[in-house]
Amino acid sequence: MTGPLEQAGPEMGQNLEARTQLDVYTWYSPYVHRVAWVLKLKGIDYEFVEENLKDPNKRSPLLLNCNPVYRKIPVLIHHGKPIVESLFIIEYIDDTWKDNPILPTDPYERAMARFWASFIDERLLEGSKRVLSVKGDQLKMETKQVSDAMEVLEGMLEGKKFFGGEKIGFLDIAFGWIAIWLGAIEEAVGVEFFNRRKLPLLETWKDKFKEFHVVKDSLYPTEKLVRFFTKYRHSQLKLAAKK
Amino acid sequence: MSEEVKVFGTLGSPMSCRVELALKLKGVQYEYIEEDVHKNKSPLLLKYNPVHKKIPVLLHNGKPIAESLVILEYIEETWKGNPILPEDPYEKAMARFWARFLDEKCLPALWNAAWSPENEREKAVEEACDCLKTLESTLKGKRFFGGDTVGLVDIAAIFIGFWLRVLQEATGQELLSAEKFPDLVKWTDEFVSCSVVKESLPPRERLWAFFKARVAGAMDAQTNASK
C-alpha cells in the first residue's frame, strides 16, 4: 500500500534510492518526511523502497547492512553508498545537489540551524513522544516543557515568514512534520500546544507551511494521525501500568 | 582584522577540550574562560547559552555558539586551515554519523559501565564493549579516524583517547583492553602523543584525583545504602 509519497522511477545514472518506509508502519515518521521534502524541493528523482519495520526479521539485509548501528530508517542510498540520520542526509543532499540550498551559506547561520534542529528533535519530537506516554502530573510537566520549547520557536519567527527567512529552510523542514504531529497529539491527548493568542507567528507559519507544494502533497488526514496517536498512547499507558 | 575568540569551558570536561583542540589544530588564538558549572555559572554563560546553560560555548566576535559538535563544524567552516572534515559529501556524512554515535551511544555506555551498580554492571559493560567493538571496526587499522590526520571523529572521541584510561585506573575496571581492541588502543597512543592534543588535555593527576574521589563517594553511598 503506498500513500501520497508515491514511488518515483529510479533515475538512471543517478542511482539514488531513498530506502525508507512507505507503508502503514512508518508513514507517520517525521524523519522520512524531512528527507522526502528535501528531495522533492530539489527536484531529485528517487526511488522509495518499502521497509517493514514492525517485524525486525523482515528488515531487508540491505537495510541491516546500511545501518547496522541503529537499524533505522530513513537510509538514503546514492551510488550504492548509504547515508543515515535524517538531518545528516539533508546536509548530504545539500552538499551534493547545490540548487535550492536548504542550509544557509554563512557559517554562523549554519551553526544556528544545526543547533536549533537538535533542540527541535530533543524538546519537541522526543518531548511529544513523552507527552503521549504519561498522564496526570507527569503529563502536565511534559506538556509544559513542549509548550516552553514552542515559545522559543515563536520568538525565532519574529519578523520572518519562515524559519529560513523568505524561503523554507533547514529548520522549517526539521520542524514541519513535528508541527503536524503536535496538532494531532493535541486531539489525541486533550492538551493544547498551539494557542493562536500566545503563539500567533507559529500558527501563521503552520498554515503557510502546510500550503507549500511539496508538503501539501504529503499530508494525511488529521484523523488518521489522531487515531494512530490514540492507539499509541493507549498501549504506552498500558505498558506503564504494568510496571 | 582582529578577531575576538573566546571559549567558555570547564577544566576536566572532554566537551570543552574538543573545542580547544580544534582551535589549536587550526592555529586560532583564543581566550579561555573557566566556568564553575557545578556551583556558580557565570551570568555571561547563562546569557550566551540560555537554552542549555552548559559549556562549552564559543564566542566569535560577540556571537555565541553552543553544543560541542555544532561548534566543531563552525570552527571547520570558519577557519579553513588544517581541515578536520573531509571534502567528499559522503565521507563528511560518515564523520558526522560517527561523532553522533559517540555522543548518543558510545560515551553514555562507557560512563554507565564505569558507574553502574553491581547488579547492572554486567549488562552495562557488555553494551560499552559493543560500542568499542563498533569503533574498532570503523578504525580499520587507520592511524586516525580521520585517516592520516586528526579529524572530527578523533576530536569527538577524545574521551576515549584520554579520559577513559584515567577512569579505568581510578575504578580498576578495564573496558578498553589491548587484547580486545588493539587498533583502538593503538589509536589512543597515537592520538595523545600528538603535541597539539597533549597541549589541550587537562592535567592527568587532577583528573585521576577527581575520578578517585567519585569512586570513593560511590562506595560510601553503596555502603550507606546497605546499612
XYZ file of C-alpha atoms in Angstrom:
470
model
C 0.000 0.000 0.000
C 1.512 3.319 -0.961
C 0.467 6.663 0.436
C 0.853 10.099 -1.119
C 4.600 9.551 -1.169
C 4.347 7.745 -4.464
C 7.161 5.752 -5.913
C 9.095 7.682 -8.471
C 11.072 5.850 -11.082
C 14.780 5.475 -10.440
C 16.917 7.874 -12.371
C 19.451 6.054 -14.453
C 22.948 7.236 -13.697
C 21.926 8.992 -10.521
C 21.348 5.652 -8.884
C 19.526 7.210 -5.992
C 17.265 5.371 -3.648
C 15.574 6.649 -0.575
C 15.429 3.434 1.347
C 12.689 4.250 3.687
C 9.396 3.132 4.936
C 6.454 3.762 2.801
C 3.693 1.780 4.364
C 1.324 1.544 7.295
C 4.157 1.229 9.773
C 6.098 4.447 9.283
C 4.053 6.849 7.162
C 3.921 8.997 10.286
C 7.689 9.365 10.673
C 9.000 12.935 10.713
C 12.433 11.700 9.706
C 11.215 10.230 6.449
C 9.081 13.221 5.529
C 12.018 15.558 6.054
C 14.141 13.703 3.565
C 11.301 13.286 1.058
C 10.522 17.020 1.161
C 14.122 17.975 0.508
C 14.431 15.560 -2.389
C 11.230 16.981 -3.885
C 12.285 20.591 -3.267
C 15.448 19.986 -5.203
C 13.649 18.091 -7.944
C 15.748 14.993 -7.376
C 14.431 11.743 -8.775
C 14.484 8.902 -6.365
C 13.033 5.531 -5.679
C 11.198 4.716 -2.495
C 11.808 1.289 -1.108
C 9.487 -0.150 1.475
C 10.861 -1.446 4.688
C 8.743 -3.392 7.117
C 9.852 -2.111 10.481
C 7.249 -3.825 12.594
C 8.860 -7.191 12.140
C 12.621 -6.983 12.731
C 13.026 -10.286 10.914
C 11.584 -8.769 7.783
C 14.013 -5.871 7.516
C 15.902 -6.249 4.314
C 19.526 -7.388 4.507
C 20.379 -4.231 2.628
C 18.902 -2.059 5.377
C 20.734 -4.000 8.033
C 23.968 -3.650 6.103
C 23.417 0.026 5.508
C 22.523 0.948 9.011
C 23.929 -1.755 11.256
C 24.287 0.557 14.203
C 20.807 1.920 14.513
C 18.890 -0.355 12.136
C 16.553 2.506 11.416
C 15.127 4.360 8.524
C 15.444 6.554 6.578
C 18.523 5.474 4.706
C 19.476 7.273 1.543
C 21.489 5.289 -0.936
C 23.403 7.199 -3.573
C 25.747 5.435 -5.966
C 25.450 2.411 -3.713
C 26.617 4.296 -0.598
C 24.268 4.570 2.376
C 23.756 7.745 4.389
C 21.750 7.701 7.621
C 20.244 10.125 10.136
C 17.673 12.421 8.574
C 19.456 15.708 9.316
C 22.773 14.347 8.023
C 21.005 13.069 4.924
C 19.669 16.568 4.305
C 23.157 18.051 4.678
C 24.483 15.411 2.300
C 21.782 16.255 -0.248
C 22.617 19.943 0.128
C 26.329 19.253 -0.368
C 25.693 17.103 -3.420
C 22.895 18.931 -5.265
C 23.722 22.608 -4.992
C 20.461 24.089 -6.396
C 17.820 25.412 -3.977
C 20.098 25.274 -0.928
C 18.351 24.197 2.248
C 21.041 25.368 4.666
C 22.297 28.949 4.807
C 25.783 29.711 3.465
C 27.043 31.783 6.382
C 28.871 29.584 8.953
C 27.196 31.264 11.929
C 23.718 30.866 10.417
C 24.561 27.244 9.638
C 25.624 26.687 13.243
C 22.345 28.180 14.426
C 20.364 25.970 12.043
C 22.137 22.867 13.368
C 21.772 23.922 16.984
C 18.048 24.607 16.695
C 17.375 21.456 14.673
C 18.887 19.486 17.522
C 16.755 21.469 20.002
C 13.647 20.669 17.968
C 14.417 16.957 17.963
C 15.142 16.882 21.675
C 12.449 19.123 23.112
C 9.660 18.818 20.585
C 9.993 15.464 18.870
C 11.140 13.452 21.871
C 9.105 15.697 24.135
C 5.899 14.988 22.255
C 6.557 11.252 22.464
C 6.845 11.637 26.222
C 3.552 13.554 26.344
C 1.907 10.587 24.653
C 3.207 8.166 27.243
C 2.197 9.773 30.549
C -0.778 11.142 32.410
C -1.662 13.210 35.485
C 1.091 15.414 36.915
C 3.695 13.974 34.603
C 1.542 14.895 31.636
C 1.255 18.466 32.910
C 5.032 18.647 33.250
C 5.827 17.184 29.842
C 3.188 19.356 28.158
C 4.668 22.439 29.765
C 8.147 21.523 28.519
C 6.880 21.178 24.957
C 4.952 24.451 25.269
C 8.039 26.229 26.602
C 10.029 24.970 23.634
C 7.329 26.206 21.276
C 7.526 29.660 22.820
C 11.215 29.692 21.965
C 10.368 28.854 18.343
C 7.714 31.582 18.326
C 10.405 34.082 19.283
C 12.584 32.903 16.405
C 9.882 33.694 13.839
C 9.830 37.386 14.745
C 9.920 39.384 11.503
C 10.248 36.269 9.352
C 7.973 34.373 7.025
C 9.673 31.044 7.628
C 12.478 29.944 9.974
C 14.655 30.061 6.873
C 13.640 33.683 6.164
C 11.766 34.376 2.940
C 12.102 30.787 1.834
C 11.691 27.445 3.557
C 14.963 26.287 5.088
C 16.544 23.604 7.219
C 14.585 24.378 10.385
C 11.256 24.569 8.586
C 11.960 21.120 7.177
C 13.155 19.833 10.551
C 10.139 21.130 12.442
C 7.489 20.762 9.746
C 6.156 17.289 10.296
C 6.524 17.568 14.060
C 4.234 20.610 13.926
C 1.650 18.467 12.199
C 2.229 15.751 14.808
C 1.696 18.181 17.632
C -1.669 19.208 16.193
C -2.806 15.576 16.169
C -1.355 14.887 19.625
C -3.403 17.819 20.969
C -6.527 15.975 19.919
C -5.407 12.517 20.943
C -4.324 13.515 24.433
C -6.550 16.507 25.115
C -3.800 19.072 25.610
C -3.054 22.378 23.929
C 0.186 23.277 22.199
C -0.890 25.688 19.501
C -2.526 28.703 21.004
C -3.479 31.337 18.448
C -3.279 34.033 21.071
C 0.044 33.051 22.626
C 1.749 31.728 19.501
C 0.341 33.733 16.574
C 3.509 33.541 14.491
C 3.671 29.761 14.760
C 0.014 29.494 13.762
C 0.626 31.573 10.654
C 3.803 29.653 9.901
C 1.978 26.306 10.200
C -0.746 27.395 7.780
C 1.784 28.658 5.228
C 3.958 25.579 5.602
C 1.094 23.162 5.053
C 0.183 25.008 1.856
C 3.669 24.680 0.468
C 3.553 22.422 -2.560
C 5.876 19.607 -1.508
C 4.290 19.483 1.932
C 0.675 19.638 0.753
C 1.092 16.517 -1.345
C 2.417 14.519 1.584
C -0.245 15.311 4.151
C -2.504 12.676 5.586
C -5.930 13.492 7.027
C -5.519 14.618 10.619
C -7.948 11.917 11.797
C -5.523 9.248 10.650
C -2.751 10.705 12.797
C -5.116 11.211 15.725
C -6.198 7.564 15.533
C -2.570 6.493 15.360
C -1.559 8.537 18.389
C -4.595 7.465 20.384
C -3.673 3.843 19.817
C -0.028 4.505 20.655
C -0.989 6.331 23.856
C -3.249 3.547 24.918
C -0.506 0.954 24.532
C 2.086 3.151 26.259
C -0.138 3.813 29.281
C -0.956 0.113 29.492
C 2.760 -0.700 29.495
C 3.424 1.876 32.199
C 0.626 0.492 34.346
C 2.157 -2.978 34.196
C 5.494 -1.763 35.615
C 41.377 42.317 11.241
C 41.463 41.431 14.906
C 39.127 38.655 15.867
C 37.683 38.037 19.262
C 37.517 34.342 20.028
C 36.570 33.144 23.492
C 35.894 29.698 24.854
C 33.783 29.177 27.952
C 34.784 25.806 29.318
C 35.486 23.718 32.355
C 38.800 22.093 33.164
C 38.319 18.347 33.009
C 35.406 18.428 30.583
C 36.030 16.438 27.398
C 33.437 18.529 25.550
C 35.268 21.696 26.453
C 38.547 20.067 25.424
C 37.153 19.194 21.976
C 36.665 22.862 21.198
C 40.093 23.939 22.438
C 41.752 21.132 20.472
C 40.017 22.132 17.244
C 41.023 25.776 17.682
C 44.627 24.823 18.461
C 44.758 22.480 15.463
C 43.789 25.400 13.265
C 46.150 27.810 14.966
C 43.349 30.083 16.160
C 44.189 32.358 19.098
C 41.521 32.429 21.748
C 40.824 33.457 25.289
C 39.756 30.716 27.655
C 37.273 31.422 30.432
C 36.863 28.831 33.155
C 33.294 28.231 34.289
C 32.293 26.678 37.581
C 29.396 24.722 36.138
C 28.567 22.854 39.316
C 28.227 25.676 41.782
C 28.304 29.027 40.092
C 27.572 29.511 36.394
C 28.517 32.987 35.303
C 25.882 35.466 34.057
C 27.766 35.516 30.753
C 27.392 31.767 30.287
C 23.690 31.991 31.036
C 23.425 34.843 28.547
C 25.286 33.012 25.796
C 23.664 29.631 26.305
C 20.237 30.333 27.766
C 18.736 27.137 26.321
C 21.084 24.549 27.824
C 23.107 26.659 30.286
C 26.124 24.438 29.612
C 29.707 24.619 28.480
C 31.372 24.708 26.057
C 30.323 27.941 24.401
C 32.365 29.524 21.657
C 32.090 33.282 21.300
C 33.300 34.616 17.959
C 33.175 38.393 17.512
C 30.373 38.555 20.039
C 28.299 35.738 18.531
C 27.821 32.669 20.737
C 27.646 29.062 19.572
C 26.808 26.175 21.887
C 26.951 22.341 21.651
C 30.423 20.970 21.053
C 29.745 19.207 17.736
C 27.955 22.262 16.343
C 30.930 24.359 17.479
C 33.392 21.982 15.780
C 31.567 22.304 12.457
C 31.510 26.084 12.857
C 35.254 26.145 13.507
C 35.795 23.991 10.432
C 33.729 26.288 8.210
C 35.237 29.489 9.555
C 38.960 28.722 9.704
C 39.930 26.787 6.614
C 43.463 25.655 7.507
C 44.092 22.057 8.642
C 40.623 20.753 7.775
C 39.017 18.334 10.229
C 36.250 17.214 7.904
C 36.707 15.542 4.521
C 35.591 17.387 1.381
C 33.671 14.481 -0.042
C 29.982 14.773 0.977
C 29.673 11.055 1.710
C 32.782 10.944 3.891
C 31.549 14.056 5.643
C 28.195 12.419 6.351
C 30.002 9.368 7.761
C 32.168 11.528 10.023
C 29.064 13.271 11.356
C 27.414 9.909 11.915
C 30.337 8.564 13.968
C 30.596 11.738 16.006
C 26.891 11.456 16.794
C 27.303 7.745 17.607
C 29.978 8.677 20.114
C 27.754 11.208 21.835
C 24.500 9.288 21.761
C 25.570 5.703 22.304
C 29.223 5.175 22.994
C 30.141 7.757 25.618
C 26.980 7.257 27.687
C 27.562 3.480 27.570
C 31.154 3.846 28.740
C 30.200 6.221 31.516
C 27.382 3.947 32.573
C 29.640 0.889 32.638
C 32.060 2.669 34.948
C 29.477 3.850 37.453
C 26.567 1.428 37.310
C 25.672 -0.518 40.459
C 26.907 -4.109 40.876
C 23.695 -5.735 39.741
C 23.567 -3.776 36.478
C 27.254 -3.797 35.726
C 27.491 -6.877 33.530
C 24.901 -5.611 31.070
C 26.377 -2.106 31.105
C 29.856 -3.447 30.384
C 28.514 -5.557 27.528
C 26.878 -2.525 25.932
C 30.044 -0.495 26.346
C 32.137 -3.215 24.751
C 29.718 -3.466 21.820
C 30.263 0.229 21.188
C 34.020 -0.131 21.404
C 33.843 -3.059 19.007
C 31.942 -0.919 16.514
C 34.543 1.827 16.807
C 37.366 -0.656 16.444
C 35.932 -1.886 13.160
C 35.450 1.700 11.957
C 39.097 2.465 12.576
C 40.091 -0.457 10.326
C 43.775 -0.100 11.107
C 43.904 3.578 10.098
C 46.188 5.866 12.029
C 43.310 8.172 12.943
C 39.556 8.052 12.369
C 40.207 10.955 10.045
C 42.775 8.936 8.079
C 46.316 10.301 8.142
C 45.439 13.378 10.138
C 43.286 14.103 13.163
C 39.681 14.730 12.152
C 36.270 15.464 13.621
C 35.719 11.923 14.859
C 39.132 11.782 16.571
C 38.374 15.070 18.309
C 34.910 13.840 19.279
C 36.471 10.627 20.654
C 38.846 12.490 22.939
C 37.124 10.979 25.968
C 38.219 7.543 24.810
C 41.642 8.842 23.893
C 42.418 10.208 27.315
C 39.666 10.246 29.906
C 38.810 6.574 29.622
C 42.283 5.346 30.566
C 42.388 7.549 33.634
C 38.885 6.422 34.538
C 39.874 2.780 34.173
C 42.806 3.261 36.519
C 40.671 5.018 39.082
C 37.876 2.441 39.030
C 40.111 -0.578 38.497
C 37.809 -1.663 35.708
C 39.272 -2.209 32.279
C 36.944 -1.678 29.345
C 39.395 -0.744 26.625
C 41.782 -3.687 26.632
C 44.587 -4.110 24.137
C 43.658 -7.756 23.531
C 40.073 -6.996 22.581
C 40.606 -3.650 20.866
C 44.176 -3.464 19.574
C 43.532 -0.821 16.896
C 41.617 1.405 19.259
C 44.317 1.200 21.936
C 46.962 1.975 19.320
C 44.850 4.965 18.272
C 44.714 6.299 21.839
C 48.524 6.192 21.996
C 48.930 7.918 18.624
C 46.297 10.491 19.438
C 47.544 11.636 22.840
C 51.117 11.720 21.650
C 50.270 14.460 19.115
C 51.735 17.664 20.528
C 48.629 19.746 19.850
C 46.476 17.142 21.618
C 48.870 16.998 24.584
C 48.644 20.786 24.907
C 44.854 20.640 25.074
C 44.465 17.919 27.682
C 43.822 18.587 31.381
C 46.488 17.555 33.914
C 46.283 13.791 34.376
C 46.712 13.877 38.169
C 43.788 16.225 38.629
C 41.533 14.071 36.504
C 42.646 10.939 38.335
C 42.005 12.599 41.709
C 38.551 13.685 40.542
C 37.637 10.151 39.471
C 39.128 8.609 42.598
C 37.048 10.925 44.774
C 33.986 9.931 42.822
C 34.758 6.240 43.244
C 35.101 6.775 46.989
C 31.830 8.696 47.034
C 30.061 5.928 45.133
C 31.386 3.280 47.507
C 30.285 5.294 50.529
C 26.842 5.652 49.054
C 26.629 1.932 48.438
C 27.816 1.105 51.945
C 25.311 3.512 53.430
C 22.558 2.137 51.263
C 23.142 -1.376 52.534
C 23.268 -0.443 56.237
